[in-house]
Short mmCIF file of C-alpha atoms in Angstrom, two decimals:
data_model
loop_
_atom_site.label_atom_id
_atom_site.label_comp_id
_atom_site.label_asym_id
_atom_site.label_seq_id
_atom_site.Cartn_x
_atom_site.Cartn_y
_atom_site.Cartn_z
CA GLU B 1 118.49 110.26 95.74
CA THR B 2 117.20 106.75 96.25
CA GLY B 3 113.87 105.03 95.75
CA VAL B 4 110.95 107.07 94.45
CA THR B 5 110.85 110.83 94.95
CA GLN B 6 107.95 113.21 94.46
CA THR B 7 107.76 116.99 94.28
CA PRO B 8 106.25 119.09 95.58
CA ARG B 9 105.33 117.44 98.88
CA HIS B 10 102.50 119.90 99.48
CA LEU B 11 100.49 121.94 97.00
CA VAL B 12 97.63 124.35 97.45
CA MET B 13 95.95 125.53 94.27
CA GLY B 14 92.87 127.39 93.21
CA MET B 15 90.30 125.85 90.94
CA THR B 16 91.53 127.87 87.96
CA ASN B 17 95.25 127.18 88.39
CA LYS B 18 97.46 124.86 86.39
CA LYS B 19 100.16 122.90 88.20
CA SER B 20 102.20 119.76 87.73
CA LEU B 21 103.30 116.97 90.05
CA LYS B 22 106.62 115.29 89.41
CA CYS B 23 107.78 111.78 90.21
CA GLU B 24 111.22 110.27 89.69
CA GLN B 25 112.27 106.69 90.36
CA HIS B 26 115.91 105.69 90.90
CA LEU B 27 115.28 101.93 90.91
CA GLY B 28 115.67 101.07 87.24
CA HIS B 29 112.01 100.03 87.00
CA ASN B 30 110.02 100.14 83.77
CA ALA B 31 106.46 100.57 85.08
CA MET B 32 105.12 103.64 86.87
CA TYR B 33 101.77 104.41 88.45
CA TRP B 34 99.73 107.35 89.76
CA TYR B 35 97.37 106.67 92.66
CA LYS B 36 94.92 108.89 94.52
CA GLN B 37 94.55 108.34 98.26
CA SER B 38 91.60 109.91 100.10
CA ALA B 39 90.99 109.58 103.83
CA LYS B 40 89.60 106.20 104.88
CA LYS B 41 89.25 105.04 101.26
CA PRO B 42 91.21 102.44 99.33
CA LEU B 43 93.93 103.59 96.98
CA GLU B 44 92.53 104.47 93.57
CA LEU B 45 94.69 103.63 90.57
CA MET B 46 94.62 106.53 88.10
CA PHE B 47 97.22 105.83 85.41
CA VAL B 48 99.75 103.16 84.55
CA TYR B 49 102.74 103.45 82.25
CA SER B 50 104.82 100.55 81.04
CA LEU B 51 107.97 101.28 79.05
CA GLU B 52 106.77 104.86 78.70
CA GLU B 53 103.49 103.82 77.09
CA ARG B 54 100.22 104.47 78.90
CA VAL B 55 98.45 101.17 79.44
CA GLU B 56 95.66 102.22 81.77
CA ASN B 57 93.45 105.20 82.37
CA ASN B 58 90.87 104.27 84.96
CA SER B 59 88.11 106.67 83.93
CA VAL B 60 90.05 109.63 85.28
CA PRO B 61 88.64 113.09 84.45
CA SER B 62 90.47 114.96 81.72
CA ARG B 63 91.51 117.67 84.18
CA PHE B 64 94.24 115.18 85.14
CA SER B 65 96.78 114.65 82.37
CA PRO B 66 99.75 112.30 82.80
CA GLU B 67 103.06 112.43 80.98
CA CYS B 68 105.90 109.92 80.97
CA PRO B 69 108.88 111.29 79.02
CA ASN B 70 111.16 108.35 79.98
CA SER B 71 111.13 105.32 82.23
CA SER B 72 112.43 107.29 85.23
CA HIS B 73 110.09 110.28 85.21
CA LEU B 74 106.34 110.67 85.51
CA PHE B 75 104.31 113.85 85.65
CA LEU B 76 100.70 114.60 86.50
CA HIS B 77 99.47 117.85 85.00
CA LEU B 78 96.54 119.43 86.80
CA HIS B 79 94.09 122.05 85.56
CA THR B 80 90.67 123.32 86.54
CA LEU B 81 90.50 121.03 89.55
CA GLN B 82 87.57 120.66 91.93
CA PRO B 83 87.66 120.72 95.75
CA GLU B 84 86.89 116.98 95.77
CA ASP B 85 90.22 116.41 94.04
CA SER B 86 91.99 117.32 97.29
CA ALA B 87 93.88 114.17 98.33
CA LEU B 88 97.30 112.56 98.62
CA TYR B 89 98.68 111.70 95.19
CA LEU B 90 101.10 108.82 95.23
CA CYS B 91 103.53 107.72 92.57
CA ALA B 92 104.80 104.14 92.47
CA SER B 93 107.09 102.05 90.31
CA SER B 94 107.70 98.36 89.75
CA GLN B 95 109.94 96.09 87.73
CA GLY B 96 107.46 95.09 85.08
CA ILE B 97 103.78 95.91 84.98
CA GLY B 98 102.86 92.54 86.43
CA SER B 99 105.39 92.75 89.23
CA TYR B 100 103.90 92.39 92.65
CA GLU B 101 106.17 94.72 94.55
CA GLN B 102 105.34 98.32 93.95
CA TYR B 103 107.58 100.96 95.52
CA PHE B 104 105.91 104.19 96.49
CA GLY B 105 107.05 107.77 96.79
CA PRO B 106 106.10 109.93 99.78
CA GLY B 107 103.20 111.53 97.93
CA THR B 108 102.03 115.06 97.20
CA ARG B 109 99.36 116.43 99.54
CA LEU B 110 97.08 118.47 97.24
CA THR B 111 94.52 120.95 98.50
CA VAL B 112 92.17 122.60 96.02
CA THR B 113 90.56 125.80 97.26
CA GLU D 1 82.33 92.21 92.56
CA ASP D 2 85.99 91.86 93.46
CA GLN D 3 86.57 93.44 96.85
CA VAL D 4 89.04 93.68 99.72
CA THR D 5 87.81 94.61 103.22
CA GLN D 6 90.02 95.34 106.21
CA SER D 7 88.99 95.26 109.85
CA PRO D 8 89.03 96.84 112.28
CA GLU D 9 89.26 100.36 110.90
CA ALA D 10 91.40 101.34 113.89
CA LEU D 11 93.03 99.38 116.69
CA ARG D 12 94.56 100.72 119.89
CA LEU D 13 96.84 98.43 121.87
CA GLN D 14 99.13 98.73 124.83
CA GLU D 15 102.79 98.05 124.21
CA GLY D 16 103.32 94.31 124.38
CA GLU D 17 99.66 93.44 123.75
CA SER D 18 99.52 91.05 120.79
CA SER D 19 96.66 91.14 118.29
CA SER D 20 95.70 90.53 114.64
CA LEU D 21 94.50 92.62 111.73
CA ASN D 22 92.10 91.10 109.22
CA CYS D 23 91.96 91.39 105.44
CA SER D 24 89.08 89.54 103.79
CA TYR D 25 88.88 89.27 100.04
CA THR D 26 86.37 88.24 97.44
CA VAL D 27 88.26 88.02 94.17
CA SER D 28 88.08 85.49 91.41
CA GLY D 29 91.38 83.70 91.08
CA LEU D 30 93.71 85.18 93.67
CA ARG D 31 97.23 85.51 92.35
CA GLY D 32 98.73 87.25 95.35
CA LEU D 33 97.85 89.02 98.61
CA PHE D 34 100.04 91.93 99.68
CA TRP D 35 100.61 93.77 102.92
CA TYR D 36 102.00 97.30 103.12
CA ARG D 37 102.76 99.64 106.00
CA GLN D 38 102.11 103.36 105.69
CA ASP D 39 103.46 105.93 108.15
CA PRO D 40 101.96 109.43 108.36
CA GLY D 41 103.24 111.65 105.58
CA LYS D 42 104.82 108.75 103.70
CA GLY D 43 103.93 106.38 100.93
CA PRO D 44 103.12 102.71 101.56
CA GLU D 45 106.09 100.44 102.25
CA PHE D 46 105.97 96.85 101.02
CA LEU D 47 105.95 94.17 103.74
CA PHE D 48 104.83 90.77 102.41
CA THR D 49 103.40 88.86 99.48
CA LEU D 50 101.42 85.66 100.04
CA TYR D 51 100.55 83.44 97.11
CA SER D 52 98.61 80.43 98.36
CA ALA D 53 96.42 79.35 101.27
CA GLY D 54 98.45 78.10 104.19
CA GLU D 55 101.44 80.28 103.41
CA GLU D 56 103.01 82.31 106.22
CA LYS D 57 105.68 85.00 106.23
CA GLU D 58 107.39 86.74 109.12
CA LYS D 59 109.31 89.93 109.66
CA GLU D 60 110.36 90.94 113.16
CA ARG D 61 107.13 91.17 115.21
CA LEU D 62 104.84 90.71 112.21
CA LYS D 63 103.53 87.48 110.73
CA ALA D 64 101.18 87.32 107.76
CA THR D 65 99.00 84.31 107.04
CA LEU D 66 96.61 83.44 104.22
CA THR D 67 93.46 81.32 103.89
CA LYS D 68 91.11 80.97 100.93
CA LYS D 69 88.99 83.87 102.14
CA GLU D 70 91.18 86.10 104.27
CA SER D 71 94.60 87.11 105.45
CA PHE D 72 95.74 88.02 108.92
CA LEU D 73 98.58 90.22 110.02
CA HIS D 74 99.56 89.07 113.48
CA ILE D 75 101.58 91.44 115.60
CA THR D 76 103.37 89.98 118.59
CA ALA D 77 104.44 92.12 121.55
CA PRO D 78 104.13 95.35 119.56
CA LYS D 79 106.17 98.45 120.24
CA PRO D 80 105.16 102.10 119.73
CA GLU D 81 107.21 102.20 116.52
CA ASP D 82 104.83 99.62 115.03
CA SER D 83 102.15 102.32 114.98
CA ALA D 84 101.12 102.89 111.36
CA THR D 85 98.34 102.21 108.92
CA TYR D 86 98.52 98.70 107.48
CA LEU D 87 97.14 98.18 103.98
CA CYS D 88 96.38 94.97 102.19
CA ALA D 89 95.80 94.46 98.47
CA ALA D 90 94.87 91.54 96.24
CA ARG D 91 95.81 90.72 92.70
CA MET D 92 93.67 88.50 90.49
CA ASP D 93 94.81 86.12 87.80
CA SER D 94 92.94 88.12 85.16
CA ASN D 95 94.23 91.61 85.91
CA TYR D 96 97.55 93.09 86.97
CA GLN D 97 95.84 95.85 88.93
CA LEU D 98 95.78 95.60 92.71
CA ILE D 99 92.49 95.80 94.63
CA TRP D 100 93.17 97.69 97.84
CA GLY D 101 91.55 97.67 101.24
CA ALA D 102 90.97 100.92 103.14
CA GLY D 103 93.54 100.06 105.79
CA THR D 104 93.73 99.51 109.55
CA LYS D 105 95.21 102.28 111.65
CA LEU D 106 97.23 100.68 114.44
CA ILE D 107 98.17 102.71 117.51
CA ILE D 108 100.51 101.23 120.12
CA LYS D 109 100.59 103.10 123.41
CA PRO D 110 103.73 102.93 125.58
#
């Protein structure tokens, strides 16, 4: 595997389900990000981790819970989601939190029913 | 308020028809302006970083330019494979977070 990978690529879940999104980066980076992308809207930064420590939580509802067990892996745990949470969830990594070049995974297309 | 606005929202061109995409920004203390390409079903792919007004960067049929208020992505003699959504983002001196535009969807017809 190369670059940034994300699983699953597609996820359909009910409002009462609990699921997790997984991201893995094979680039040796030390910063990782979760973004939400909705149609025709700018990317929304959700969480940032630097050296496995969370450095940013942009007022994200508690039904989204991130986890970064090491510098290569990032998870987004989901529970009791709302239909408006349906979107493309993108993971990215960079060499240093201030680095300009962020490398993105292919995303997980989430549909909440 | 710091903001990045891209125009047009969508652009349809014939193959070989050159044009430009616009990214205007209102941020205090620009530290960098970034262009990404996003294909359907994929994450954004980094294209360019511009740091100061007057700077230009090129890659194949794409050239990015920067002024004090906006950036342009010029596409010369585009091909159908250039069809994608092009995103721009700005970074301020005071914050590492990127401010993203909503993107321009570019469609090149053969």
